[in-house]
PDB file of N, CA, C and O in Angstrom:
ATOM      1  N   MET A  48       0.856  -1.138  -0.011  1.00 49.00           N
ATOM      2  CA  MET A  48       0.017   0.018   0.004  1.00 49.00           C
ATOM      3  C   MET A  48       0.907   1.211   0.014  1.00 49.00           C
ATOM      4  O   MET A  48       1.896   1.274   0.684  1.00 49.00           O
ATOM      5  N   VAL A  49       0.553   2.262  -0.766  1.00 47.00           N
ATOM      6  CA  VAL A  49       1.327   3.459  -0.840  1.00 47.00           C
ATOM      7  C   VAL A  49       0.467   4.623  -0.356  1.00 47.00           C
ATOM      8  O   VAL A  49      -0.669   4.799  -0.777  1.00 47.00           O
ATOM      9  N   ALA A  50       0.991   5.404   0.576  1.00 51.00           N
ATOM     10  CA  ALA A  50       0.291   6.589   1.044  1.00 51.00           C
ATOM     11  C   ALA A  50       0.289   7.629  -0.088  1.00 51.00           C
ATOM     12  O   ALA A  50       1.323   7.981  -0.617  1.00 51.00           O
ATOM     13  N   PRO A  51      -0.885   8.136  -0.488  1.00 54.00           N
ATOM     14  CA  PRO A  51      -0.965   8.965  -1.689  1.00 54.00           C
ATOM     15  C   PRO A  51      -0.182  10.260  -1.623  1.00 54.00           C
ATOM     16  O   PRO A  51       0.429  10.701  -2.577  1.00 54.00           O
ATOM     17  N   ASP A  52      -0.170  10.956  -0.477  1.00 56.00           N
ATOM     18  CA  ASP A  52       0.498  12.242  -0.398  1.00 56.00           C
ATOM     19  C   ASP A  52       1.984  12.149  -0.121  1.00 56.00           C
ATOM     20  O   ASP A  52       2.765  12.977  -0.630  1.00 56.00           O
ATOM     21  N   ALA A  53       2.378  11.211   0.660  1.00 55.00           N
ATOM     22  CA  ALA A  53       3.769  11.140   1.123  1.00 55.00           C
ATOM     23  C   ALA A  53       4.667  10.286   0.267  1.00 55.00           C
ATOM     24  O   ALA A  53       5.873  10.348   0.346  1.00 55.00           O
ATOM     25  N   GLY A  54       4.097   9.408  -0.558  1.00 58.00           N
ATOM     26  CA  GLY A  54       4.906   8.499  -1.343  1.00 58.00           C
ATOM     27  C   GLY A  54       5.525   7.390  -0.474  1.00 58.00           C
ATOM     28  O   GLY A  54       6.531   6.801  -0.872  1.00 58.00           O
ATOM     29  N   LEU A  55       4.944   7.139   0.672  1.00 64.00           N
ATOM     30  CA  LEU A  55       5.485   6.125   1.576  1.00 64.00           C
ATOM     31  C   LEU A  55       4.864   4.756   1.245  1.00 64.00           C
ATOM     32  O   LEU A  55       3.697   4.673   0.871  1.00 64.00           O
ATOM     33  N   VAL A  56       5.647   3.724   1.368  1.00 71.00           N
ATOM     34  CA  VAL A  56       5.153   2.377   1.210  1.00 71.00           C
ATOM     35  C   VAL A  56       4.808   1.849   2.578  1.00 71.00           C
ATOM     36  O   VAL A  56       5.603   1.846   3.522  1.00 71.00           O
ATOM     37  N   ILE A  57       3.552   1.405   2.709  1.00 74.00           N
ATOM     38  CA  ILE A  57       3.063   0.889   3.981  1.00 74.00           C
ATOM     39  C   ILE A  57       2.847  -0.617   3.872  1.00 74.00           C
ATOM     40  O   ILE A  57       2.084  -1.061   3.011  1.00 74.00           O
ATOM     41  N   ARG A  58       3.533  -1.370   4.701  1.00 80.00           N
ATOM     42  CA  ARG A  58       3.428  -2.832   4.634  1.00 80.00           C
ATOM     43  C   ARG A  58       2.033  -3.270   5.136  1.00 80.00           C
ATOM     44  O   ARG A  58       1.582  -2.825   6.225  1.00 80.00           O
ATOM     45  N   PRO A  59       1.371  -4.167   4.399  1.00 85.00           N
ATOM     46  CA  PRO A  59       0.051  -4.653   4.811  1.00 85.00           C
ATOM     47  C   PRO A  59       0.031  -5.285   6.196  1.00 85.00           C
ATOM     48  O   PRO A  59      -0.926  -5.124   6.939  1.00 85.00           O
ATOM     49  N   ASP A  60       1.090  -6.017   6.549  1.00 86.00           N
ATOM     50  CA  ASP A  60       1.116  -6.659   7.870  1.00 86.00           C
ATOM     51  C   ASP A  60       1.181  -5.643   9.006  1.00 86.00           C
ATOM     52  O   ASP A  60       0.624  -5.858  10.065  1.00 86.00           O
ATOM     53  N   VAL A  61       1.820  -4.521   8.751  1.00 83.00           N
ATOM     54  CA  VAL A  61       1.882  -3.458   9.731  1.00 83.00           C
ATOM     55  C   VAL A  61       0.498  -2.806   9.889  1.00 83.00           C
ATOM     56  O   VAL A  61       0.056  -2.499  11.007  1.00 83.00           O
ATOM     57  N   VAL A  62      -0.204  -2.604   8.788  1.00 86.00           N
ATOM     58  CA  VAL A  62      -1.546  -2.042   8.850  1.00 86.00           C
ATOM     59  C   VAL A  62      -2.451  -2.943   9.694  1.00 86.00           C
ATOM     60  O   VAL A  62      -3.208  -2.431  10.532  1.00 86.00           O
ATOM     61  N   ILE A  63      -2.367  -4.239   9.499  1.00 89.00           N
ATOM     62  CA  ILE A  63      -3.199  -5.152  10.258  1.00 89.00           C
ATOM     63  C   ILE A  63      -2.895  -5.032  11.774  1.00 89.00           C
ATOM     64  O   ILE A  63      -3.792  -5.011  12.616  1.00 89.00           O
ATOM     65  N   ILE A  64      -1.614  -4.945  12.097  1.00 88.00           N
ATOM     66  CA  ILE A  64      -1.224  -4.828  13.515  1.00 88.00           C
ATOM     67  C   ILE A  64      -1.752  -3.539  14.119  1.00 88.00           C
ATOM     68  O   ILE A  64      -2.297  -3.499  15.231  1.00 88.00           O
ATOM     69  N   VAL A  65      -1.652  -2.432  13.374  1.00 86.00           N
ATOM     70  CA  VAL A  65      -2.129  -1.139  13.857  1.00 86.00           C
ATOM     71  C   VAL A  65      -3.634  -1.168  14.043  1.00 86.00           C
ATOM     72  O   VAL A  65      -4.151  -0.692  15.071  1.00 86.00           O
ATOM     73  N   ILE A  66      -4.355  -1.782  13.139  1.00 89.00           N
ATOM     74  CA  ILE A  66      -5.839  -1.909  13.251  1.00 89.00           C
ATOM     75  C   ILE A  66      -6.169  -2.687  14.503  1.00 89.00           C
ATOM     76  O   ILE A  66      -7.074  -2.291  15.259  1.00 89.00           O
ATOM     77  N   LYS A  67      -5.452  -3.775  14.768  1.00 91.00           N
ATOM     78  CA  LYS A  67      -5.710  -4.566  15.981  1.00 91.00           C
ATOM     79  C   LYS A  67      -5.448  -3.720  17.267  1.00 91.00           C
ATOM     80  O   LYS A  67      -6.206  -3.787  18.209  1.00 91.00           O
ATOM     81  N   LEU A  68      -4.397  -2.950  17.247  1.00 89.00           N
ATOM     82  CA  LEU A  68      -4.089  -2.077  18.394  1.00 89.00           C
ATOM     83  C   LEU A  68      -5.170  -1.044  18.591  1.00 89.00           C
ATOM     84  O   LEU A  68      -5.541  -0.711  19.733  1.00 89.00           O
ATOM     85  N   LEU A  69      -5.709  -0.500  17.499  1.00 90.00           N
ATOM     86  CA  LEU A  69      -6.788   0.480  17.594  1.00 90.00           C
ATOM     87  C   LEU A  69      -8.065  -0.139  18.176  1.00 90.00           C
ATOM     88  O   LEU A  69      -8.709   0.425  19.052  1.00 90.00           O
ATOM     89  N   PHE A  70      -8.449  -1.315  17.663  1.00 93.00           N
ATOM     90  CA  PHE A  70      -9.710  -1.933  18.081  1.00 93.00           C
ATOM     91  C   PHE A  70      -9.625  -2.455  19.510  1.00 93.00           C
ATOM     92  O   PHE A  70     -10.676  -2.624  20.168  1.00 93.00           O
ATOM     93  N   THR A  71      -8.454  -2.724  20.025  1.00 93.00           N
ATOM     94  CA  THR A  71      -8.303  -3.203  21.401  1.00 93.00           C
ATOM     95  C   THR A  71      -8.035  -2.037  22.369  1.00 93.00           C
ATOM     96  O   THR A  71      -7.750  -2.271  23.558  1.00 93.00           O
ATOM     97  N   ASP A  72      -8.097  -0.791  21.882  1.00 90.00           N
ATOM     98  CA  ASP A  72      -7.888   0.405  22.674  1.00 90.00           C
ATOM     99  C   ASP A  72      -6.476   0.470  23.305  1.00 90.00           C
ATOM    100  O   ASP A  72      -6.322   1.112  24.356  1.00 90.00           O
ATOM    101  N   ILE A  73      -5.519  -0.144  22.678  1.00 88.00           N
ATOM    102  CA  ILE A  73      -4.146  -0.049  23.156  1.00 88.00           C
ATOM    103  C   ILE A  73      -3.551   1.262  22.667  1.00 88.00           C
ATOM    104  O   ILE A  73      -2.764   1.902  23.366  1.00 88.00           O
ATOM    105  N   VAL A  74      -3.901   1.674  21.450  1.00 86.00           N
ATOM    106  CA  VAL A  74      -3.510   2.988  20.947  1.00 86.00           C
ATOM    107  C   VAL A  74      -4.773   3.712  20.510  1.00 86.00           C
ATOM    108  O   VAL A  74      -5.810   3.100  20.237  1.00 86.00           O
ATOM    109  N   GLU A  75      -4.701   5.041  20.455  1.00 86.00           N
ATOM    110  CA  GLU A  75      -5.850   5.842  20.061  1.00 86.00           C
ATOM    111  C   GLU A  75      -5.516   6.555  18.754  1.00 86.00           C
ATOM    112  O   GLU A  75      -4.414   7.052  18.590  1.00 86.00           O
ATOM    113  N   ALA A  76      -6.511   6.612  17.894  1.00 84.00           N
ATOM    114  CA  ALA A  76      -6.356   7.347  16.603  1.00 84.00           C
ATOM    115  C   ALA A  76      -6.704   8.824  16.812  1.00 84.00           C
ATOM    116  O   ALA A  76      -7.648   9.152  17.512  1.00 84.00           O
ATOM    117  N   TYR A  77      -5.905   9.653  16.242  1.00 79.00           N
ATOM    118  CA  TYR A  77      -6.148  11.094  16.315  1.00 79.00           C
ATOM    119  C   TYR A  77      -6.148  11.651  14.895  1.00 79.00           C
ATOM    120  O   TYR A  77      -5.373  11.192  14.047  1.00 79.00           O
ATOM    121  N   PRO A  78      -6.965  12.649  14.586  1.00 77.00           N
ATOM    122  CA  PRO A  78      -6.907  13.242  13.263  1.00 77.00           C
ATOM    123  C   PRO A  78      -5.595  13.992  13.053  1.00 77.00           C
ATOM    124  O   PRO A  78      -4.923  14.353  14.038  1.00 77.00           O
ATOM    125  N   PRO A  79      -5.215  14.220  11.811  1.00 73.00           N
ATOM    126  CA  PRO A  79      -3.991  14.997  11.548  1.00 73.00           C
ATOM    127  C   PRO A  79      -4.068  16.375  12.174  1.00 73.00           C
ATOM    128  O   PRO A  79      -5.172  16.964  12.290  1.00 73.00           O
ATOM    129  N   LEU A  80      -2.958  16.900  12.587  1.00 75.00           N
ATOM    130  CA  LEU A  80      -2.928  18.243  13.141  1.00 75.00           C
ATOM    131  C   LEU A  80      -3.109  19.256  12.011  1.00 75.00           C
ATOM    132  O   LEU A  80      -2.480  19.169  10.991  1.00 75.00           O
ATOM    133  N   CYS A  81      -4.032  20.174  12.200  1.00 75.00           N
ATOM    134  CA  CYS A  81      -4.295  21.200  11.198  1.00 75.00           C
ATOM    135  C   CYS A  81      -4.245  22.590  11.850  1.00 75.00           C
ATOM    136  O   CYS A  81      -4.604  22.717  13.015  1.00 75.00           O
ATOM    137  N   ASP A  82      -3.830  23.517  11.076  1.00 77.00           N
ATOM    138  CA  ASP A  82      -3.743  24.896  11.538  1.00 77.00           C
ATOM    139  C   ASP A  82      -4.161  25.802  10.430  1.00 77.00           C
ATOM    140  O   ASP A  82      -4.643  25.376   9.410  1.00 77.00           O
ATOM    141  N   THR A  83      -3.952  27.074  10.602  1.00 80.00           N
ATOM    142  CA  THR A  83      -4.240  28.040   9.578  1.00 80.00           C
ATOM    143  C   THR A  83      -3.382  27.786   8.362  1.00 80.00           C
ATOM    144  O   THR A  83      -2.185  27.452   8.492  1.00 80.00           O
ATOM    145  N   LYS A  84      -3.942  27.910   7.179  1.00 81.00           N
ATOM    146  CA  LYS A  84      -3.207  27.683   5.939  1.00 81.00           C
ATOM    147  C   LYS A  84      -1.924  28.544   5.895  1.00 81.00           C
ATOM    148  O   LYS A  84      -1.988  29.721   6.199  1.00 81.00           O
ATOM    149  N   GLY A  85      -0.831  27.884   5.589  1.00 78.00           N
ATOM    150  CA  GLY A  85       0.459  28.572   5.541  1.00 78.00           C
ATOM    151  C   GLY A  85       1.228  28.557   6.845  1.00 78.00           C
ATOM    152  O   GLY A  85       2.360  29.025   6.870  1.00 78.00           O
ATOM    153  N   CYS A  86       0.601  28.055   7.901  1.00 78.00           N
ATOM    154  CA  CYS A  86       1.289  28.003   9.193  1.00 78.00           C
ATOM    155  C   CYS A  86       1.924  26.620   9.411  1.00 78.00           C
ATOM    156  O   CYS A  86       1.507  25.661   8.795  1.00 78.00           O
ATOM    157  N   TYR A  87       2.861  26.546  10.278  1.00 73.00           N
ATOM    158  CA  TYR A  87       3.510  25.312  10.632  1.00 73.00           C
ATOM    159  C   TYR A  87       2.800  24.630  11.787  1.00 73.00           C
ATOM    160  O   TYR A  87       2.304  25.297  12.720  1.00 73.00           O
ATOM    161  N   THR A  88       2.764  23.334  11.776  1.00 77.00           N
ATOM    162  CA  THR A  88       2.197  22.536  12.888  1.00 77.00           C
ATOM    163  C   THR A  88       3.195  21.460  13.229  1.00 77.00           C
ATOM    164  O   THR A  88       3.814  20.857  12.381  1.00 77.00           O
ATOM    165  N   ALA A  89       3.368  21.208  14.531  1.00 74.00           N
ATOM    166  CA  ALA A  89       4.355  20.234  14.988  1.00 74.00           C
ATOM    167  C   ALA A  89       3.661  19.183  15.858  1.00 74.00           C
ATOM    168  O   ALA A  89       2.715  19.482  16.536  1.00 74.00           O
ATOM    169  N   GLN A  90       4.225  18.011  15.838  1.00 71.00           N
ATOM    170  CA  GLN A  90       3.775  16.930  16.710  1.00 71.00           C
ATOM    171  C   GLN A  90       5.009  16.236  17.232  1.00 71.00           C
ATOM    172  O   GLN A  90       5.886  15.891  16.462  1.00 71.00           O
ATOM    173  N   TYR A  91       5.030  16.015  18.524  1.00 71.00           N
ATOM    174  CA  TYR A  91       6.171  15.329  19.156  1.00 71.00           C
ATOM    175  C   TYR A  91       5.793  13.932  19.570  1.00 71.00           C
ATOM    176  O   TYR A  91       4.666  13.709  20.021  1.00 71.00           O
ATOM    177  N   GLU A  92       6.723  13.031  19.469  1.00 77.00           N
ATOM    178  CA  GLU A  92       6.451  11.648  19.827  1.00 77.00           C
ATOM    179  C   GLU A  92       7.613  11.132  20.669  1.00 77.00           C
ATOM    180  O   GLU A  92       8.724  11.685  20.623  1.00 77.00           O
ATOM    181  N   HIS A  93       7.376  10.095  21.392  1.00 78.00           N
ATOM    182  CA  HIS A  93       8.402   9.421  22.168  1.00 78.00           C
ATOM    183  C   HIS A  93       8.461   7.948  21.800  1.00 78.00           C
ATOM    184  O   HIS A  93       7.477   7.389  21.358  1.00 78.00           O
ATOM    185  N   THR A  94       9.600   7.384  21.963  1.00 82.00           N
ATOM    186  CA  THR A  94       9.767   5.928  21.821  1.00 82.00           C
ATOM    187  C   THR A  94       9.675   5.351  23.223  1.00 82.00           C
ATOM    188  O   THR A  94      10.388   5.815  24.114  1.00 82.00           O
ATOM    189  N   ILE A  95       8.808   4.359  23.392  1.00 82.00           N
ATOM    190  CA  ILE A  95       8.658   3.767  24.707  1.00 82.00           C
ATOM    191  C   ILE A  95       9.106   2.317  24.648  1.00 82.00           C
ATOM    192  O   ILE A  95       8.969   1.624  23.642  1.00 82.00           O
ATOM    193  N   LEU A  96       9.613   1.853  25.755  1.00 82.00           N
ATOM    194  CA  LEU A  96      10.035   0.446  25.925  1.00 82.00           C
ATOM    195  C   LEU A  96       9.071  -0.196  26.927  1.00 82.00           C
ATOM    196  O   LEU A  96       8.987   0.265  28.061  1.00 82.00           O
ATOM    197  N   LEU A  97       8.371  -1.214  26.511  1.00 82.00           N
ATOM    198  CA  LEU A  97       7.434  -1.905  27.387  1.00 82.00           C
ATOM    199  C   LEU A  97       8.041  -3.213  27.835  1.00 82.00           C
ATOM    200  O   LEU A  97       8.318  -4.110  27.039  1.00 82.00           O
ATOM    201  N   ARG A  98       8.260  -3.355  29.133  1.00 85.00           N
ATOM    202  CA  ARG A  98       8.773  -4.566  29.734  1.00 85.00           C
ATOM    203  C   ARG A  98       7.739  -5.107  30.717  1.00 85.00           C
ATOM    204  O   ARG A  98       6.892  -4.337  31.166  1.00 85.00           O
ATOM    205  N   PRO A  99       7.819  -6.377  31.057  1.00 85.00           N
ATOM    206  CA  PRO A  99       6.851  -6.904  32.023  1.00 85.00           C
ATOM    207  C   PRO A  99       6.898  -6.146  33.370  1.00 85.00           C
ATOM    208  O   PRO A  99       5.901  -5.988  34.019  1.00 85.00           O
ATOM    209  N   SER A 100       8.072  -5.689  33.757  1.00 88.00           N
ATOM    210  CA  SER A 100       8.204  -5.034  35.066  1.00 88.00           C
ATOM    211  C   SER A 100       8.104  -3.513  35.076  1.00 88.00           C
ATOM    212  O   SER A 100       7.906  -2.919  36.094  1.00 88.00           O
ATOM    213  N   CYS A 101       8.247  -2.883  33.865  1.00 85.00           N
ATOM    214  CA  CYS A 101       8.195  -1.414  33.844  1.00 85.00           C
ATOM    215  C   CYS A 101       7.956  -0.929  32.409  1.00 85.00           C
ATOM    216  O   CYS A 101       8.092  -1.670  31.448  1.00 85.00           O
ATOM    217  N   LYS A 102       7.600   0.348  32.353  1.00 83.00           N
ATOM    218  CA  LYS A 102       7.452   1.023  31.062  1.00 83.00           C
ATOM    219  C   LYS A 102       8.402   2.216  31.109  1.00 83.00           C
ATOM    220  O   LYS A 102       8.429   2.961  32.102  1.00 83.00           O
ATOM    221  N   GLU A 103       9.180   2.420  30.059  1.00 84.00           N
ATOM    222  CA  GLU A 103      10.206   3.463  30.079  1.00 84.00           C
ATOM    223  C   GLU A 103      10.180   4.263  28.800  1.00 84.00           C
ATOM    224  O   GLU A 103      10.113   3.718  27.700  1.00 84.00           O
ATOM    225  N   VAL A 104      10.209   5.609  28.927  1.00 83.00           N
ATOM    226  CA  VAL A 104      10.338   6.491  27.768  1.00 83.00           C
ATOM    227  C   VAL A 104      11.827   6.610  27.495  1.00 83.00           C
ATOM    228  O   VAL A 104      12.583   7.135  28.284  1.00 83.00           O
ATOM    229  N   ILE A 105      12.255   6.083  26.315  1.00 81.00           N
ATOM    230  CA  ILE A 105      13.684   6.061  26.024  1.00 81.00           C
ATOM    231  C   ILE A 105      14.142   7.177  25.091  1.00 81.00           C
ATOM    232  O   ILE A 105      15.315   7.328  24.847  1.00 81.00           O
ATOM    233  N   SER A 106      13.188   7.938  24.567  1.00 79.00           N
ATOM    234  CA  SER A 106      13.596   9.027  23.632  1.00 79.00           C
ATOM    235  C   SER A 106      13.516  10.391  24.288  1.00 79.00           C
ATOM    236  O   SER A 106      13.708  11.411  23.622  1.00 79.00           O
ATOM    237  N   ARG A 107      13.250  10.469  25.589  1.00 72.00           N
ATOM    238  CA  ARG A 107      13.105  11.768  26.273  1.00 72.00           C
ATOM    239  C   ARG A 107      14.475  12.368  26.400  1.00 72.00           C
ATOM    240  O   ARG A 107      15.429  11.765  26.848  1.00 72.00           O
ATOM    241  N   GLY A 108      14.569  13.595  25.986  1.00 71.00           N
ATOM    242  CA  GLY A 108      15.844  14.322  26.067  1.00 71.00           C
ATOM    243  C   GLY A 108      15.664  15.609  26.931  1.00 71.00           C
ATOM    244  O   GLY A 108      14.614  15.844  27.518  1.00 71.00           O
ATOM    245  N   THR A 109      16.689  16.395  26.965  1.00 70.00           N
ATOM    246  CA  THR A 109      16.647  17.628  27.771  1.00 70.00           C
ATOM    247  C   THR A 109      15.781  18.704  27.144  1.00 70.00           C
ATOM    248  O   THR A 109      15.372  19.651  27.786  1.00 70.00           O
ATOM    249  N   ASP A 110      15.521  18.563  25.835  1.00 63.00           N
ATOM    250  CA  ASP A 110      14.734  19.596  25.112  1.00 63.00           C
ATOM    251  C   ASP A 110      13.235  19.299  25.132  1.00 63.00           C
ATOM    252  O   ASP A 110      12.449  20.095  24.624  1.00 63.00           O
ATOM    253  N   TYR A 111      12.831  18.157  25.629  1.00 57.00           N
ATOM    254  CA  TYR A 111      11.368  17.839  25.618  1.00 57.00           C
ATOM    255  C   TYR A 111      11.068  16.964  26.801  1.00 57.00           C
ATOM    256  O   TYR A 111      11.687  16.044  27.145  1.00 57.00           O
TER     257      TYR A 111
END
């Protein structure tokens, strides 16, 4: 599958996994961020490590 605007190739097996995560409420879907035309919009994300004993944010830096 190819995302029409970005030219990205999306693997079908990954799509299936994401759909399962959405339907089981493990992740939540959000609409794209939109702002006034011509303005910039930013979204920040973290990488998390899930272990049986703890959950850790491993991408947190001093700037965020």
